[in-house]
Amino acid sequence: MEFQAVVMAAGGGSRMTDLTSSIPKPLLPVGNRPLLWYPLNLLERAGFEEVIVITRKEIQKMLNLDTKMKLDFVCISDNMDMGTADSLRHIHQKIKTDVLVLSCDLITDVDLYKVVDLFRTHDATLSMLMKKTHEPTEVVPGQKGKKKPVEQRDFIGVDDTGKRLLFMANEADLDEELVIKRSILQKHPRMHIRTGLMDAHLYCLKKYVVDFLVENRSITSLRSELIPHLVRKQFSSPTSLQQGLDNREEDQKKKEQASLDIYSFIKEDNSLLKPAADNSCWNDHRGDMNETLHEGKVRCYVHIMKEGLCYRVNTLGLYIEANRQVPKLLLNLGLEEPLVHGSAQITDRGMVGSDSIIGSSTQVGEKTSIKHSIIGSMCTIKDKVKITNCIIMNSVTIEEGCCLQGSVICHNAVIEKGADIKDCLVGSDQRLETKAKHVNEVIVGTEQLMEI
Amino acid sequence: MAERAAARGAGPEAAAPEGPQATELSREEKLQLRKEKKQQKKKKRSEKGPAAETPELGPPSEAGQPQVAAHPTSPPALADGPNDGEKPAGGKSKAELRAERRAKQEAERAQKQAKKAELSQAATAAKPRLTPTEPQSVVKRLPEHVQMDDPAAQRKLAKKLERQQVPLRQDYGTKVNLFSHLHQYSRKKPLTQQMSIPSTVIHPAVVRLGLQYSQGIINGSNARCIALLEVFKQLIRDYSTPPNEELSRDLVAKLKPHISFLNQCRPLSASMGNAIKFLKKEISCLPDTLREEEAKEKLQDTIDKYLREKILLAAEAISRSAFEKINDNDVILVYGCSSLVNRTLCDAHVKKGRAFRVIVVDSRPRLEGRETLRRLVRKGIHCTYVMINAISYVLPEVSKVLLGAHALLANGSVMSRVGTSQIALVSKAYNVPVLVCCETYKFCERVQTDSFVSNELDDPDDLILLRKGQAQLGGWAENKSLRLLNLVYDVTPPDLVDLVITDLGMIPCTSVPVVLRVKNVDQ
């Protein structure tokens, strides 16, 4: 078998607690499908037949996905607080070949073969996917004023071809200067450093990386620790090559360190291709006397998407934007479901916009106009309601005369008559009184506010 | 056509009473029949000659046709009996004679069709007897990779690939008319686009190898063959015989889809083809008594032996032989990047300490000479680097030319990187000896006199150069009258090559068929 796919669905969604305090992140509805459906659909389209899904017990109970693949759920309990690397270590006995790790919040229509081909062709240690971020255009509820994104920037250095990943650092880890090792520049004199790239959290990893993780218990997160470590390791020599040591203690320590070094995990069976590489006249760089790939054993590659959709739904703004773009994505995938579900009862068809999605068993009253919105299933929307640019989840009741604009209404909320809501986030089970007027607010229950 | 008609006429008649021994008898009979035919024709012509000459002098072309058409009538006429005596010599007008002849032709044609119907009924029994009776009509099947413009061949290929579950790679871009029978693929559309990601039909090592071939990461005849053999070793390691199957037959069948896949990624080289033939033969010759583990071990050992003897040791032997030809203060010209030539030069310089300098000739779009330059300069050899358009300027100071080969063909031609034939041609004009280094496993039984029939077309987009951010040829696909051609190989005629250095010794180009014959006898 060539690859095993692992989807990480145990995360909490720490950057959008307003939404995820009541609904676990993998179950957040995007285009009336749970968020977890999207990476699984990507894997199914690529041709995977089995997927390992790491998730929590309560999520597994609530999931019902219609997929032909065999899903192997591995449940980790909530109190263990595992990072992504910890989860991989937890399932390392199931991993027998190279692994493709996905996050549950990835919505993309990338051609997976582009990422995987880099991994195969260059016999790479790591191959990942990135996309140029663009400025969010939607107004995010709860945002006070025009705020700069809180997330720190990532500095990504790629070589001339744009495929080889040379450098990765996060602004949070740096003090004032960006430090680039001389060995990188000696081997790759031309490096392009980009800051506007978003990591899609889609990694192809070799099996020996998982073995390395098992031994190295200090690494907890893939994205923030393992990947930068691998990128740095490309240009640092294995510690076992260091010159002779006199001190025995030092020797011992070095031995321990050597055993944790990733080079010791790279099996030497790739040396059978060495005579072929020696006789071949391909070189990845020119201008110096070094052998191709500088004989480096650890190689990291990145595929940077130029066109197409790629979203990581980990903030509220991205959640709203993903909801906007998902109808287009579903259309491109050729899913023939009508946007308006068959069992929905809509009195005035004409007032429902052409790109709005309406879930099953939803009742929409007379003279209700719905434009550019996504409405979940089993909702009750009474007459004379105006809904524009909203995301309404399941089982929501909206009484007559309401006017909702640019808002997110979570499950089971009730909005009484005559309410005027603009750019708000209404949490689950909330009840807005009649004739309430809210602009740019986050309305959640008090117990939810206590979670930090 | 006449002979075939005679054969068909003679075949069933001669073969009907006898069994399979009829083959040889009927061949001799056929030869005899042919001789008789010729004699009869001569007689007839002498009969007709004085009478039919005057009316036939007028329109000689028209007369030519009835004459030619009359020939098929004559051999069946032989079998049927002396019908030709009916023609009166002279007396009848030209038109009447023609009409008579035409009537006879129709009659004979009807007879032939009746005989054909008989034959097709007895086809299954008669076929093995029929084909040997037609010695001239043995048509060698053309390989499908040079039949791109033949839709029937392409349909067959598509069906075969579908059966093996290997995707069909689409051609890219308009081709130059002379090469429209060859495939032209784009590097940006790899074959993996149409395959599922964890590839189940094709072994992952083979997928990786195919990608490396198509992206050009492993190129060069030796490198591709070595990589192929190593991957085959891995395939055999991971293979397990299904129940009720024989390893010797099933393994060959299992290898076929992988070979088709590699062929779709990049057309197989001659060295790879020979290695595959060798491996298939080894597998089918495995004795049935061996257990699966032992059989797999044995196969891996034979592959190792082939690799060691035919490629690695051969390179060593060629390096030693070629060393005798390198003298002190020589100026050697090399072209492109040949692993064998590089090894020869590096060994001569490093191990034996000969003092010589090298002129490396390079050409676009591959620019493989840069890699040669790097390897030679790294060992301390004094090098000069020129492009191929400058060879007539450097040749006056060159003492010999050392070339590598992709394959050596049965008529002594050398198939090598495009540009080699030009180097050989200009060297001949300057009287510089041309030496070709080639291992015997690359000797091929094909015969080629030109570079058009069987070649490889590389990605035409490689020819697009970016100068100051502008690619002049960037929009070549939209221009209907512009075609880009990126040839990979060309054929050097044997009279331009002075010596071929092989692991069997130094032979002239014309001795290649001898080597092939000796190899076949050995095997």
Short mmCIF file of N, CA, C and O in Angstrom, two decimals, chain A residues 377-412:
data_model
loop_
_atom_site.label_atom_id
_atom_site.label_comp_id
_atom_site.label_asym_id
_atom_site.label_seq_id
_atom_site.Cartn_x
_atom_site.Cartn_y
_atom_site.Cartn_z
N SER A 377 -31.46 22.49 8.25
CA SER A 377 -32.66 21.67 8.17
C SER A 377 -33.55 21.90 9.38
O SER A 377 -33.10 22.34 10.43
N MET A 378 -34.80 21.56 9.19
CA MET A 378 -35.82 21.65 10.25
C MET A 378 -35.93 23.05 10.84
O MET A 378 -36.22 23.21 12.02
N CYS A 379 -35.72 24.06 10.05
CA CYS A 379 -35.93 25.43 10.53
C CYS A 379 -37.37 25.84 10.25
O CYS A 379 -38.02 25.32 9.37
N THR A 380 -37.79 26.79 11.05
CA THR A 380 -39.12 27.34 10.80
C THR A 380 -38.96 28.84 10.62
O THR A 380 -38.56 29.55 11.54
N ILE A 381 -39.25 29.28 9.44
CA ILE A 381 -39.13 30.71 9.17
C ILE A 381 -40.52 31.20 8.80
O ILE A 381 -41.12 30.73 7.84
N LYS A 382 -40.99 32.17 9.60
CA LYS A 382 -42.37 32.59 9.39
C LYS A 382 -42.45 33.64 8.29
O LYS A 382 -41.49 33.90 7.58
N ASP A 383 -43.59 34.33 8.20
CA ASP A 383 -43.80 35.22 7.05
C ASP A 383 -43.05 36.51 7.20
O ASP A 383 -42.67 36.93 8.29
N LYS A 384 -42.93 37.16 6.11
CA LYS A 384 -42.42 38.53 6.02
C LYS A 384 -41.04 38.68 6.64
O LYS A 384 -40.73 39.68 7.27
N VAL A 385 -40.23 37.67 6.49
CA VAL A 385 -38.87 37.75 7.05
C VAL A 385 -37.92 38.04 5.90
O VAL A 385 -38.09 37.56 4.79
N LYS A 386 -36.94 38.88 6.21
CA LYS A 386 -35.93 39.20 5.18
C LYS A 386 -34.60 38.63 5.66
O LYS A 386 -34.08 39.05 6.70
N ILE A 387 -34.06 37.71 4.91
CA ILE A 387 -32.77 37.11 5.29
C ILE A 387 -31.78 37.37 4.16
O ILE A 387 -32.01 36.97 3.02
N THR A 388 -30.70 38.05 4.48
CA THR A 388 -29.70 38.34 3.45
C THR A 388 -28.33 37.97 3.99
O THR A 388 -27.97 38.37 5.08
N ASN A 389 -27.58 37.19 3.22
CA ASN A 389 -26.19 36.89 3.57
C ASN A 389 -26.04 36.23 4.92
O ASN A 389 -25.11 36.52 5.67
N CYS A 390 -26.95 35.34 5.28
CA CYS A 390 -26.89 34.76 6.61
C CYS A 390 -26.55 33.29 6.55
O CYS A 390 -26.70 32.63 5.53
N ILE A 391 -26.08 32.81 7.68
CA ILE A 391 -25.86 31.36 7.82
C ILE A 391 -26.71 30.93 8.99
O ILE A 391 -26.48 31.33 10.13
N ILE A 392 -27.69 30.12 8.71
CA ILE A 392 -28.64 29.70 9.75
C ILE A 392 -28.53 28.20 9.88
O ILE A 392 -28.67 27.46 8.91
N MET A 393 -28.25 27.75 11.10
CA MET A 393 -28.03 26.31 11.29
C MET A 393 -29.37 25.60 11.55
O MET A 393 -30.42 26.15 11.32
N ASN A 394 -29.29 24.38 12.05
CA ASN A 394 -30.50 23.56 12.11
C ASN A 394 -31.43 23.99 13.22
O ASN A 394 -31.03 24.53 14.24
N SER A 395 -32.70 23.67 13.01
CA SER A 395 -33.76 23.81 14.02
C SER A 395 -33.87 25.21 14.58
O SER A 395 -34.15 25.41 15.75
N VAL A 396 -33.68 26.20 13.75
CA VAL A 396 -33.81 27.59 14.21
C VAL A 396 -35.24 28.06 13.91
O VAL A 396 -35.82 27.70 12.90
N THR A 397 -35.75 28.86 14.83
CA THR A 397 -37.09 29.41 14.60
C THR A 397 -36.96 30.91 14.44
O THR A 397 -36.40 31.59 15.30
N ILE A 398 -37.50 31.40 13.37
CA ILE A 398 -37.47 32.86 13.15
C ILE A 398 -38.91 33.30 12.96
O ILE A 398 -39.58 32.88 12.04
N GLU A 399 -39.35 34.17 13.88
CA GLU A 399 -40.73 34.60 13.82
C GLU A 399 -40.94 35.68 12.78
O GLU A 399 -40.01 36.10 12.11
N GLU A 400 -42.19 36.19 12.70
CA GLU A 400 -42.51 37.08 11.58
C GLU A 400 -41.80 38.40 11.69
O GLU A 400 -41.48 38.88 12.77
N GLY A 401 -41.64 38.96 10.53
CA GLY A 401 -41.20 40.35 10.49
C GLY A 401 -39.75 40.57 10.83
O GLY A 401 -39.32 41.71 10.99
N CYS A 402 -38.97 39.53 10.94
CA CYS A 402 -37.58 39.75 11.31
C CYS A 402 -36.78 40.20 10.09
O CYS A 402 -37.16 39.94 8.96
N CYS A 403 -35.68 40.85 10.38
CA CYS A 403 -34.79 41.23 9.30
C CYS A 403 -33.39 40.84 9.71
O CYS A 403 -32.85 41.36 10.68
N LEU A 404 -32.79 39.89 8.99
CA LEU A 404 -31.46 39.42 9.38
C LEU A 404 -30.49 39.69 8.24
O LEU A 404 -30.76 39.41 7.08
N GLN A 405 -29.34 40.24 8.64
CA GLN A 405 -28.36 40.55 7.60
C GLN A 405 -26.99 40.10 8.07
O GLN A 405 -26.57 40.43 9.18
N GLY A 406 -26.27 39.39 7.23
CA GLY A 406 -24.87 39.09 7.51
C GLY A 406 -24.63 38.42 8.84
O GLY A 406 -23.59 38.64 9.46
N SER A 407 -25.54 37.58 9.30
CA SER A 407 -25.39 37.02 10.63
C SER A 407 -25.23 35.52 10.58
O SER A 407 -25.53 34.88 9.58
N VAL A 408 -24.77 35.01 11.70
CA VAL A 408 -24.66 33.56 11.87
C VAL A 408 -25.55 33.18 13.04
O VAL A 408 -25.36 33.67 14.15
N ILE A 409 -26.52 32.33 12.77
CA ILE A 409 -27.46 31.92 13.82
C ILE A 409 -27.23 30.43 14.05
O ILE A 409 -27.36 29.63 13.14
N CYS A 410 -26.88 30.08 15.30
CA CYS A 410 -26.52 28.69 15.55
C CYS A 410 -27.76 27.85 15.84
O CYS A 410 -28.88 28.33 15.86
N HIS A 411 -27.50 26.57 16.15
CA HIS A 411 -28.60 25.61 16.29
C HIS A 411 -29.60 26.04 17.34
O HIS A 411 -29.24 26.61 18.36
N ASN A 412 -30.84 25.70 17.08
CA ASN A 412 -31.92 25.82 18.07
C ASN A 412 -32.15 27.24 18.56
O ASN A 412 -32.77 27.42 19.60
#
